[in-house]
Coordinates of C-alpha atoms in Angstrom, one line a residue:
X1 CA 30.9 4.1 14.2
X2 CA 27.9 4.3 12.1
X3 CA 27.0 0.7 10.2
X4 CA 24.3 0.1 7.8
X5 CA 23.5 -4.0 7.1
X6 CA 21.1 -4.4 4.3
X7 CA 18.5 -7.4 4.9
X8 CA 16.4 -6.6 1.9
X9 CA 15.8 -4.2 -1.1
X10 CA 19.0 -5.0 -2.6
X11 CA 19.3 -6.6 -6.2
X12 CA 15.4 -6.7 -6.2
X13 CA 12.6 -4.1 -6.1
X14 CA 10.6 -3.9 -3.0
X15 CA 11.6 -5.4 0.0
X16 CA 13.2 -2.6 1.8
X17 CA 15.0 -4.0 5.3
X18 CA 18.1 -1.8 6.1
X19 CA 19.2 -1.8 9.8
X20 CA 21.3 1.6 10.8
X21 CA 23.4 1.3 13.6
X22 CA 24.6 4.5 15.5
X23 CA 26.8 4.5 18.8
X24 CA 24.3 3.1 21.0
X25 CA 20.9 4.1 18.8
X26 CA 19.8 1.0 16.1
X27 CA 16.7 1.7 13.7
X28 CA 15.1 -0.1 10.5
X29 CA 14.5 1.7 7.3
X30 CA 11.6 0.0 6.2
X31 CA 10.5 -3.3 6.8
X32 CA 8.5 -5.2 4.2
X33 CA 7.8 -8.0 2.1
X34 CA 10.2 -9.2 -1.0
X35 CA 7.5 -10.0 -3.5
X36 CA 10.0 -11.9 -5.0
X37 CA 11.0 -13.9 -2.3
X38 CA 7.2 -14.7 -1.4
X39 CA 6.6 -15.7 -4.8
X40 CA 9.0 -18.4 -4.5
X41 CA 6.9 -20.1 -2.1
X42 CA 3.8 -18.5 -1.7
X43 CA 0.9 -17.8 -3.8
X44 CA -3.0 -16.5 -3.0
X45 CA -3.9 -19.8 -1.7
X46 CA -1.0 -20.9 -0.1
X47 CA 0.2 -18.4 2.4
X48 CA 2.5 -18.5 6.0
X49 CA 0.7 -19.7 8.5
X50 CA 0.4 -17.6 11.8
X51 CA 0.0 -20.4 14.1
X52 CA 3.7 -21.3 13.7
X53 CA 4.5 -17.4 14.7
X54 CA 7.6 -15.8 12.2
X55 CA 9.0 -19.4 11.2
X56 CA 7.6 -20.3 7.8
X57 CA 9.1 -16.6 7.1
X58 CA 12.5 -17.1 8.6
X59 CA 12.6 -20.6 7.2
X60 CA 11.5 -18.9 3.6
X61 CA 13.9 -16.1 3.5
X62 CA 11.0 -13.7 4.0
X63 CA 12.6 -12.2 7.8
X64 CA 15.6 -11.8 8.6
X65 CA 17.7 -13.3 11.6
X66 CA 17.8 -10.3 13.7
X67 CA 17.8 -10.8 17.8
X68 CA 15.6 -8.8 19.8
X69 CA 13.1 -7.4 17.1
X70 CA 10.4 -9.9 16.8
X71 CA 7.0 -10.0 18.7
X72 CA 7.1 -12.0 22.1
X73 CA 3.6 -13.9 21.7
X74 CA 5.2 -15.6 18.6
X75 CA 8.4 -16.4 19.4
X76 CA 6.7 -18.1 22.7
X77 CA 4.5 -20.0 20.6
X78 CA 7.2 -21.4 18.1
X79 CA 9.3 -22.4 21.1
X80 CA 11.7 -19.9 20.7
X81 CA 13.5 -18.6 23.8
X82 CA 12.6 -14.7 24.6
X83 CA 15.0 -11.9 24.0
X84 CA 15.9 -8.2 24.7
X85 CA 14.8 -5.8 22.5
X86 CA 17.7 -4.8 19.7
X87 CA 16.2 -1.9 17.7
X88 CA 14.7 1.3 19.0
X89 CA 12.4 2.7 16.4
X90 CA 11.7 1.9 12.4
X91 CA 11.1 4.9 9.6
X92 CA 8.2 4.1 7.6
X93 CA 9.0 5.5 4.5
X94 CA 5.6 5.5 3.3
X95 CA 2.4 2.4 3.2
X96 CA 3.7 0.0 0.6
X97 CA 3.4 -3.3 1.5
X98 CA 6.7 -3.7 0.2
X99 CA 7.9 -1.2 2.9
X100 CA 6.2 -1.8 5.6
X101 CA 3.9 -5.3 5.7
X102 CA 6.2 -7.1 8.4
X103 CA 5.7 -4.6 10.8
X104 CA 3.3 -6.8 12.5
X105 CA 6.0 -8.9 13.5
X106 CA 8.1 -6.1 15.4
X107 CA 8.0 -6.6 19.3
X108 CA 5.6 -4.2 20.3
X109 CA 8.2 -1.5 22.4
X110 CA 9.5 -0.9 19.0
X111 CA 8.6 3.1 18.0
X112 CA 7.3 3.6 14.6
X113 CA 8.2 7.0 12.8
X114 CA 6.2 8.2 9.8
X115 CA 4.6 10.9 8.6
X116 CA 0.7 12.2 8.8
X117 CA 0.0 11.2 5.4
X118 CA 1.5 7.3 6.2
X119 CA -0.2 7.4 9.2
X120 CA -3.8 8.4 7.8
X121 CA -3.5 5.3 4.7
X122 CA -2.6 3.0 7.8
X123 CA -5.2 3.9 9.6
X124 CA -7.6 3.0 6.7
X125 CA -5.6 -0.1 6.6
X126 CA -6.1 -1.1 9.4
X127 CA -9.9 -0.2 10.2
X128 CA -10.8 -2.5 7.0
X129 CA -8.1 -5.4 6.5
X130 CA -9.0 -8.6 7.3
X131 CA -5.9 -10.3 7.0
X132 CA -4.0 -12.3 9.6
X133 CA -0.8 -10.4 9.7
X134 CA -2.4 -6.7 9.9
X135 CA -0.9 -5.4 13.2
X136 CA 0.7 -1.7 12.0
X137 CA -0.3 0.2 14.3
X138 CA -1.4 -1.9 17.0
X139 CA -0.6 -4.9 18.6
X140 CA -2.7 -7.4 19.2
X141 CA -1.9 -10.5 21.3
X142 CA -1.7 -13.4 20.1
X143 CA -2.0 -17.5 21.4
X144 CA -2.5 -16.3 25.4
X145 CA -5.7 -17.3 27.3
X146 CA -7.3 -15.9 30.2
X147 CA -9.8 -18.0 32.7
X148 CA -13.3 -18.5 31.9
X149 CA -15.9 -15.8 33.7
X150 CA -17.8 -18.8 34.5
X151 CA -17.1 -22.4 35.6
X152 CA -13.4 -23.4 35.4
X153 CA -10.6 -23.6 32.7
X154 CA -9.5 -21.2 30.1
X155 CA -10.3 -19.8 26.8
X156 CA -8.4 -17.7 23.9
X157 CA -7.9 -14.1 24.2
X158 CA -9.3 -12.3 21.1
X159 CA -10.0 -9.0 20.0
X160 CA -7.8 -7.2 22.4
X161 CA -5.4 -5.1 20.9
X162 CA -2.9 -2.0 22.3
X163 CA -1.6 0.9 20.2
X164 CA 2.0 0.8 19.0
X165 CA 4.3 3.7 19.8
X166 CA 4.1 6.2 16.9
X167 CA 5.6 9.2 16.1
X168 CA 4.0 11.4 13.6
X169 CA 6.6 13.6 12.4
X170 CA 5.5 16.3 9.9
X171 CA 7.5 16.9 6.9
X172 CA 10.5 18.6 7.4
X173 CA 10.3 18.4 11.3
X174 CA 13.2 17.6 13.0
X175 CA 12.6 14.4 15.4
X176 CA 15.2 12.7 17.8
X177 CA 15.9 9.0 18.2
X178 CA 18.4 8.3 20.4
X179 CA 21.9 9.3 19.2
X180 CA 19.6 10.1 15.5
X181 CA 18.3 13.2 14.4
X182 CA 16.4 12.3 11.2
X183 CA 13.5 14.6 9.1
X184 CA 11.1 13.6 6.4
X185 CA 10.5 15.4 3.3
X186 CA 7.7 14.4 1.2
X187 CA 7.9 13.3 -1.8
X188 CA 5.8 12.5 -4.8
X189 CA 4.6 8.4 -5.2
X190 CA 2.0 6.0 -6.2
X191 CA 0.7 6.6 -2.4
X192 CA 0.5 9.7 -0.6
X193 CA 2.1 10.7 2.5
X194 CA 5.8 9.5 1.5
X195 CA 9.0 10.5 2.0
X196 CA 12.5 11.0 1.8
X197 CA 14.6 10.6 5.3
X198 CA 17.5 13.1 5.8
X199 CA 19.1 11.3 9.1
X200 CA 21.8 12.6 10.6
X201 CA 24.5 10.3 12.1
X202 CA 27.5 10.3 14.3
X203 CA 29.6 10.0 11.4
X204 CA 28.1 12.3 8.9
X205 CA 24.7 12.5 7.4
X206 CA 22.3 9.4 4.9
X207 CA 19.6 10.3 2.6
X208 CA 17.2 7.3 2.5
X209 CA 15.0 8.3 -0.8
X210 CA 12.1 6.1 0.0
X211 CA 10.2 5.2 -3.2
X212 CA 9.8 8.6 -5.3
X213 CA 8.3 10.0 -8.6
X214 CA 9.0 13.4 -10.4
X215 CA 6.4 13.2 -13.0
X216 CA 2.8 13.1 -10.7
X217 CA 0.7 16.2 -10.0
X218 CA 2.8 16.4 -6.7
X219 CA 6.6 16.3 -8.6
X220 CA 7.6 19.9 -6.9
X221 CA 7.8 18.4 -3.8
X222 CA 10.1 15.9 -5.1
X223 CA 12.7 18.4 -6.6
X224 CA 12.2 21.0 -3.1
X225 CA 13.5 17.6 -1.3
X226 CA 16.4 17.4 -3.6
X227 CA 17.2 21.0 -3.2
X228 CA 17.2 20.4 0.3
X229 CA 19.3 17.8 0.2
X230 CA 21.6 19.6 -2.2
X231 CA 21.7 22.7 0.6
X232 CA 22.8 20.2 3.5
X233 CA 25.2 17.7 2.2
X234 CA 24.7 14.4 2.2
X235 CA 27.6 11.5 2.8
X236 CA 25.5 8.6 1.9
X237 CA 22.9 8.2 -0.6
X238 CA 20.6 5.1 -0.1
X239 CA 18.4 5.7 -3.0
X240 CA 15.7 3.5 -5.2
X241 CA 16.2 2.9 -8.9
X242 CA 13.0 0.7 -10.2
X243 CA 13.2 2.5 -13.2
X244 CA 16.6 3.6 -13.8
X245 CA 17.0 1.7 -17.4
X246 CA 13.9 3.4 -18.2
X247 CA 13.5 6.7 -20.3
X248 CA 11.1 9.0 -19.2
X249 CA 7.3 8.2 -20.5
X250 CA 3.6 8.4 -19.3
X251 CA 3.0 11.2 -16.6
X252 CA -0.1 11.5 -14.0
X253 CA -1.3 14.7 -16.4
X254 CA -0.7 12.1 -19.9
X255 CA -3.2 9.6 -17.6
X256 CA -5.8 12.3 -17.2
X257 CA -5.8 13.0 -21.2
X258 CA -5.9 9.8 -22.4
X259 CA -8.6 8.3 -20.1
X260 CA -10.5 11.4 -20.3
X261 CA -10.6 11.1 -24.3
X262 CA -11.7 7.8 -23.9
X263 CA -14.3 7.6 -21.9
X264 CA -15.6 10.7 -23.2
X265 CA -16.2 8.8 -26.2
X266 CA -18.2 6.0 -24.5
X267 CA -21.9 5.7 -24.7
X268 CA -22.2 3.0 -22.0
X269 CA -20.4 1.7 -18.7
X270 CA -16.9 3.3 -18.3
X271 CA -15.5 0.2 -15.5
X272 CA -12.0 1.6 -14.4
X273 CA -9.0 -0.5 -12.7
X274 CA -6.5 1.9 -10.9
X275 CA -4.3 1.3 -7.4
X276 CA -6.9 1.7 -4.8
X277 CA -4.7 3.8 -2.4
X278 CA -2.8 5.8 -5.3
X279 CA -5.1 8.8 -4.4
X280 CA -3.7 10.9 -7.1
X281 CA -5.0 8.1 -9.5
X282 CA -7.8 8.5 -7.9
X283 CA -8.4 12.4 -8.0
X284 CA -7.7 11.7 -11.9
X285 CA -10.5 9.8 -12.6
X286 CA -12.8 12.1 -10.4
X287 CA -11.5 14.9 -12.6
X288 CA -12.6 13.3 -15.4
X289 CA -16.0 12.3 -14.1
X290 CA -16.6 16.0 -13.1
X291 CA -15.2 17.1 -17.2
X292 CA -17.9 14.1 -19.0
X293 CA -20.8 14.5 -16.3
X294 CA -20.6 11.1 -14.8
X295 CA -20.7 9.8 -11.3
X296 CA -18.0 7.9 -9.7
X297 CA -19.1 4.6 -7.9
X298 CA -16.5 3.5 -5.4
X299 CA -16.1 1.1 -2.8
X300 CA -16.3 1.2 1.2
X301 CA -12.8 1.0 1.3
X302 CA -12.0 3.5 -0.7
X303 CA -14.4 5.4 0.9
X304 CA -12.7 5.1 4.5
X305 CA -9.1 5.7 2.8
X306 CA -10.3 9.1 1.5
X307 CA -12.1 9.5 4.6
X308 CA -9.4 9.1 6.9
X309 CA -6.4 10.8 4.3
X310 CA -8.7 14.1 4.3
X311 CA -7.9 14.5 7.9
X312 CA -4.1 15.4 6.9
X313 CA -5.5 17.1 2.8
X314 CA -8.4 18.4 2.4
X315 CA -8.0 19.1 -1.4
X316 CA -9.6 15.5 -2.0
X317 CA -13.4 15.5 -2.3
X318 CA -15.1 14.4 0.6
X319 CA -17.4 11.2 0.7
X320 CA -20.9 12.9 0.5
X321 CA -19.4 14.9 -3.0
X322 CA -22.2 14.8 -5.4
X323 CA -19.6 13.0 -7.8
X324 CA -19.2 10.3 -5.8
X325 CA -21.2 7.3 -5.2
X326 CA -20.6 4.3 -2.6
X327 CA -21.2 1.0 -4.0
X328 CA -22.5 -1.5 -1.7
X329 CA -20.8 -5.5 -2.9
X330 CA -23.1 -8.4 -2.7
X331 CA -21.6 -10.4 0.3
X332 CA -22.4 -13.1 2.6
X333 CA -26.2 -14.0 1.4
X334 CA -25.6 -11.0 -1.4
X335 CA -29.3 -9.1 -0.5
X336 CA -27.8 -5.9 -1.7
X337 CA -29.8 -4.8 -4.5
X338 CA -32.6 -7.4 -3.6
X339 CA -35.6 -6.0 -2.2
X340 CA -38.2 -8.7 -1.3
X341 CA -36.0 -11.7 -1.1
X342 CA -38.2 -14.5 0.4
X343 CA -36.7 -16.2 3.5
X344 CA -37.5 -19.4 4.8
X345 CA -40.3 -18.4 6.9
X346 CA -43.6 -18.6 5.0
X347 CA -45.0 -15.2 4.2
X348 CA -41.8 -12.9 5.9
X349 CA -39.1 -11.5 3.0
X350 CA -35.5 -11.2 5.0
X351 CA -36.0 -7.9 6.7
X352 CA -33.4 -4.8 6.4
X353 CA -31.7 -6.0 10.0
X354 CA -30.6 -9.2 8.6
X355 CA -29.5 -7.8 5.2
X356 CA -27.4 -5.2 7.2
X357 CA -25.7 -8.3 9.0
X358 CA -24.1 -9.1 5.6
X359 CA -21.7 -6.2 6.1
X360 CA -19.2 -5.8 9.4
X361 CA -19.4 -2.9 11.2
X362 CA -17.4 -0.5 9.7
X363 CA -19.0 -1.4 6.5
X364 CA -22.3 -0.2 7.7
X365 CA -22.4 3.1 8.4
X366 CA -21.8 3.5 4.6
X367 CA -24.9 1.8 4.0
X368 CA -26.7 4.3 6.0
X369 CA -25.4 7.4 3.2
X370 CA -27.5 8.9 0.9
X371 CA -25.1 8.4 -2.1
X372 CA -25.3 4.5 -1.7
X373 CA -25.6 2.4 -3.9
X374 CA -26.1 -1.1 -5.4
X375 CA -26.0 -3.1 -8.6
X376 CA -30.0 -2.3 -9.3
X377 CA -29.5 1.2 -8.8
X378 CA -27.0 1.6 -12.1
X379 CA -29.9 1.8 -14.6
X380 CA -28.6 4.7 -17.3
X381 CA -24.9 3.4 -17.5
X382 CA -23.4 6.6 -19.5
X383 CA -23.9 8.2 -16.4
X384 CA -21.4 6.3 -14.5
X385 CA -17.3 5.5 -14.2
X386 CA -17.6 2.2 -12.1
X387 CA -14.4 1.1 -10.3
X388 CA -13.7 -2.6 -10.4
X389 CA -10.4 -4.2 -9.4
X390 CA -9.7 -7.8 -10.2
X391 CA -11.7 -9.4 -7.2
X392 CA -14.6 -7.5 -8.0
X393 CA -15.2 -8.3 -11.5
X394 CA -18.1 -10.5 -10.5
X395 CA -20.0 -7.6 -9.9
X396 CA -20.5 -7.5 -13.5
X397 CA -22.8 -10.8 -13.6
X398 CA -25.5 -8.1 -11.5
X399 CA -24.5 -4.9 -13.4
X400 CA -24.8 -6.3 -16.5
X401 CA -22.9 -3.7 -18.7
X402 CA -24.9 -2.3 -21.6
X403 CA -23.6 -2.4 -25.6
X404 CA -20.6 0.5 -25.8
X405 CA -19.0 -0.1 -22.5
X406 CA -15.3 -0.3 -22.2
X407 CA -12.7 -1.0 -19.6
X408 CA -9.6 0.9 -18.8
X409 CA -7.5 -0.9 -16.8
X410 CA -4.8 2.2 -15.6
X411 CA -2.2 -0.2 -13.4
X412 CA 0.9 -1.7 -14.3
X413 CA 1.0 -3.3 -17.1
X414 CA 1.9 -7.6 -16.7
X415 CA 5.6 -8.0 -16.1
X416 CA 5.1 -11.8 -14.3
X417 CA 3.8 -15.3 -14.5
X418 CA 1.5 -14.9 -12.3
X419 CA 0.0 -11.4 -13.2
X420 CA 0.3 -12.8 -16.9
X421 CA -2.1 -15.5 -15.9
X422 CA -4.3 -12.7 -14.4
X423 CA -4.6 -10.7 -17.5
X424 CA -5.8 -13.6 -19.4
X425 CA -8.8 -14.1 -16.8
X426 CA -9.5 -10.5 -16.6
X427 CA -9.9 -10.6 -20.8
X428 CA -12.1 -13.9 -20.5
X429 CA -14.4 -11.3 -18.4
X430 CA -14.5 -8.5 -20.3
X431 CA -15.4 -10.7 -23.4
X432 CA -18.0 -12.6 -21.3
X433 CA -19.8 -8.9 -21.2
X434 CA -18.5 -7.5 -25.3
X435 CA -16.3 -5.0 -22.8
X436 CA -13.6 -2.9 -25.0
X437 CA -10.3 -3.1 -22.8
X438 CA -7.8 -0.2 -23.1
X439 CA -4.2 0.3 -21.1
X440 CA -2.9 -3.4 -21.5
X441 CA 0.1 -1.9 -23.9
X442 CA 2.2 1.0 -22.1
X443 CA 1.6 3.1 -25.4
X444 CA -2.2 3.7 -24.3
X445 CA -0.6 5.8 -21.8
X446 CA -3.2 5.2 -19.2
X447 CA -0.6 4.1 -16.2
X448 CA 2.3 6.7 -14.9
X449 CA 4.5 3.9 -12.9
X450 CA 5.2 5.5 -9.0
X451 CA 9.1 5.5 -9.5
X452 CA 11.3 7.9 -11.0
X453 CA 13.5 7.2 -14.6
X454 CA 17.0 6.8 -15.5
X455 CA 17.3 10.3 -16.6
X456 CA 15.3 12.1 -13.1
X457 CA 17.8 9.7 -11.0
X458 CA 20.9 10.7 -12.8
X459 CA 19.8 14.6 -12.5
X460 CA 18.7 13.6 -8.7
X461 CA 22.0 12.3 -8.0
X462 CA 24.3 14.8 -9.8
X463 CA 22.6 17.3 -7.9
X464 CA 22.9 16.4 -4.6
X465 CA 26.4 15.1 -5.2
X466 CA 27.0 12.7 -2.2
X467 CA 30.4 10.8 -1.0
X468 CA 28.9 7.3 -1.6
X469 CA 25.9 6.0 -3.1
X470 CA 24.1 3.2 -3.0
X471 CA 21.1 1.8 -5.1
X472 CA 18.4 -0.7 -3.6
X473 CA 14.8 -1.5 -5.0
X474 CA 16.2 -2.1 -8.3
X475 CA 17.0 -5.2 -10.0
X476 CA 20.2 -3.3 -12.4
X477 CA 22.2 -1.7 -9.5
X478 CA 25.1 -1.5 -11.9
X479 CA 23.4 1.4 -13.9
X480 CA 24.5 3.4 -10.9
X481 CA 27.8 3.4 -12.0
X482 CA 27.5 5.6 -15.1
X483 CA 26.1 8.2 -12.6
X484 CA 28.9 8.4 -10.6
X485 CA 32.4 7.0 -9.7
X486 CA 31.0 7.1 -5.9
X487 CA 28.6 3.9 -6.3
X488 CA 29.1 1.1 -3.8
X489 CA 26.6 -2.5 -4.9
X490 CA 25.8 -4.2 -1.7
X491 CA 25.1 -7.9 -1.2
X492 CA 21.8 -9.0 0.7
X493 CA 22.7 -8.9 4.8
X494 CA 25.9 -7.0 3.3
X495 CA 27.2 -3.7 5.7
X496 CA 28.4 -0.7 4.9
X497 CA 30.7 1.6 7.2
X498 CA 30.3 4.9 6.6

């Protein structure tokens, strides 16, 4: 018997928890956070606590209760008595926090199967997070102590960490789990690297669609999967439908012309707002700093993201590009961009070492390249496309753009409170510096959303034709049913027999 039980993703967008049990062989598809959900509860400054291990999430509706998946340090530390491991591997369908951010609460036995392009943004990830739940692809203990080297008692065990089982599967490789056989095919997203899983079942065969897009520079390989899904036959259809009341509007290409007219018409400081791991957003706005002669200024992290996602495609510019500048933030005591600072001893400025302390480690080896930057060093602002995300708009105050600089802000546009509330702070900055905004409206086409329409889907799904379908990430599920007569609507922690 092959079951499917459906912890999250269903009635909502994001959240994506589906458990797939085969004969003896159970895997996740996905495993990430409900935005939703957290918003009920949590905010920026209020977040789950660690030190009370998974139970402000199960409490909160954020996990699930599933036996024998959860790490063994926490469920220790909350008290909770220790159990055998229940799932054998999770597919990854791509690095979405809303796909794959409560990974780091898996047991650590637990095999994670993605492919190289997943793998590359996670390992960015987790070389520069610094957040307490961070653990993709390693695992680090937590709450044990070890003696002291010296004297008696104990102490914490910290910075330890072991790699998770991972299996790298390249796109349309075959790859065995168990009683599974399952293959990625990559599609076209907000993110590179993800994919659509063809597995392969006891009972017949499930395509798990992942988030996808038709309408980005990479939209081919989206329609190849379908065709190849189309060729095999699928019995189930687990498929996403964010936008499936939506009619078909901006593409990646509409993005490139629009911003490019704009900031080809600016005299001063074009500051640019885009996804900071949406690479193809990214390669957009490079294209358009190569077309109007400016330089790009980015930050260390996008640096190491682009770094690390060039090991798997090299048809992104490389760090050193002459387009491409590193921007070094003011942190810590901010002496980026402050030569001659006086310190408190009389007569001695705070020397290079110290300033280099600002930064961790990873963050330094930037600061050593010859295309780094810092506020001072932005003097002729027409010559440069900054990029500024909403906790970096400070950075203004020591730029200080000049008369004629605009903002394009190319991300979603506000659909909640909370991002409502945002947009109102980011306008009280840009009219602190006389900054024109552009790409709050949808009809400045200057965002192309990561998830396919209502009229892609319905081609999508007429094509490939499967015996049952069934939408998650979507908040209309009931849309389906014009599509086909074929459409079951699950309930959250509902199952499916197929």
């Amino acid at each position: 018997m092959t079951q499917l039980t459906f912890y999250g993703g269903v009635g909502e967008i994001g959240g994506n928890k589906i458990l797939l049990e085969d004969r003896d062989t159970r895997i996740l598809l996905d495993f990430g956070m409900s935005f939703k959900q957290s918003g009920l509860y949590f905010s920026e400054f209020l977040q789950p606590r660690k030190c009370n291990g998974i139970d402000d999430f199960l409490t909160t509706g954020l996990l699930p209760e599933i036996p024998g998946i959860y790490r063994e340090d926490y469920l220790r530390h909350m008290g909770r008595e220790q159990e055998d491991q229940s799932v054998d591997a999770v597919i990854i369908s791509h690095a979405h926090m809303d796909h794959v951010a409560y990974v780091n609460h898996l047991r650590r036995e637990i095999r994670l199967l993605m492919t190289p392009g997943t793998h590359a943004i996670l390992t960015a990830i987790q070389r520069t997070s610094q957040s307490s739940f961070d653990d993709y692809l390693v695992y680090s203990p937590s709450f044990e102590l070890r003696p002291n080297k010296k004297g008696e008692g104990y102490t914490k065990v910290k910075g330890e960490s072991v790699s998770r089982p991972v299996d790298v599967v390249a796109p349309m490789e075959d790859h065995r789990i168990g009683d599974i056989t399952v293959t990625p095919f990559e599609v076209d997203h907000s993110v590179p690297g993800a994919a659509s899983w063809l597995i392969h079942t006891s009972e017949g065969t499930i395509l798990y669609t992942g988030d996808l897009r038709f309408h980005g520079y990479y939209g081919e390989k989206t329609n190849e999967m379908v065709r190849k899904a189309a060729e095999e036959g699928v019995d189930l259809l687990i498929t996403e439908g964010t936008r499936v009341n939506q009619p078909i509007g901006t593409t990646e290409e509409d993005v490139h012309a629009n911003a490019s007219r704009i900031i080809g018409e600016t005299p001063g400081l074009a500051v640019v707002n885009f996804p900071p791991r949406d690479l193809a957003r990214f390669l957009t706005f490079y294209r358009i700093a190569e077309a109007t002669n400016r330089k790009l200024v980015i930050g260390f992290k996008q640096a190491a993201l682009l770094e690390e996602y060039r090991k798997v495609d090299q048809t992104f510019p490389t760090i050193d590009d002459p387009r491409i500048l590193l921007y070094a933030e003011r942190k810590d005591w901010g002496t980026a961009g402050r030569d001659g600072l006086p310190s408190n001893i009389e007569g001695m400025c705070i020397p290079e070492e110290v300033c280099k302390q600002d930064y961790k480690i990873w963050e330094r080896e930037y600061l050593q390249k010859d295309n780094c930057v810092c506020f001072s060093d932005l003097t002729n602002h027409s010559e440069y496309m900054f990029y500024c995300n909403y906790f970096q708009l400070n950075e203004l105050i020591d730029i200080k753009p000049t008369n004629g600089s605009v903002y394009i802000r190319s991300i979603t546009e506000p659909f909640d409170e909370e991002m409502t509330l945002d947009a109102r702070r980011i306008d009280n900055w840009l009219n602190l510096f006389s900054l024109t905004q552009y790409g709050r409206r949808s009809e400045d086409g200057l965002h192309a959303s990561g998830h396919a329409t209502g009229p892609e889907i319905r081609d999508m799904v007429l094509e490939i034709d499967p015996r049952i379908i069934v939408p998650i990430h979507t908040e209309h599920p009931e849309t389906f049913s014009s599509m086909s007569q074929n459409v079951v609507v699950v309930e959250k922690n509902g199952s499916l027999t197929l």
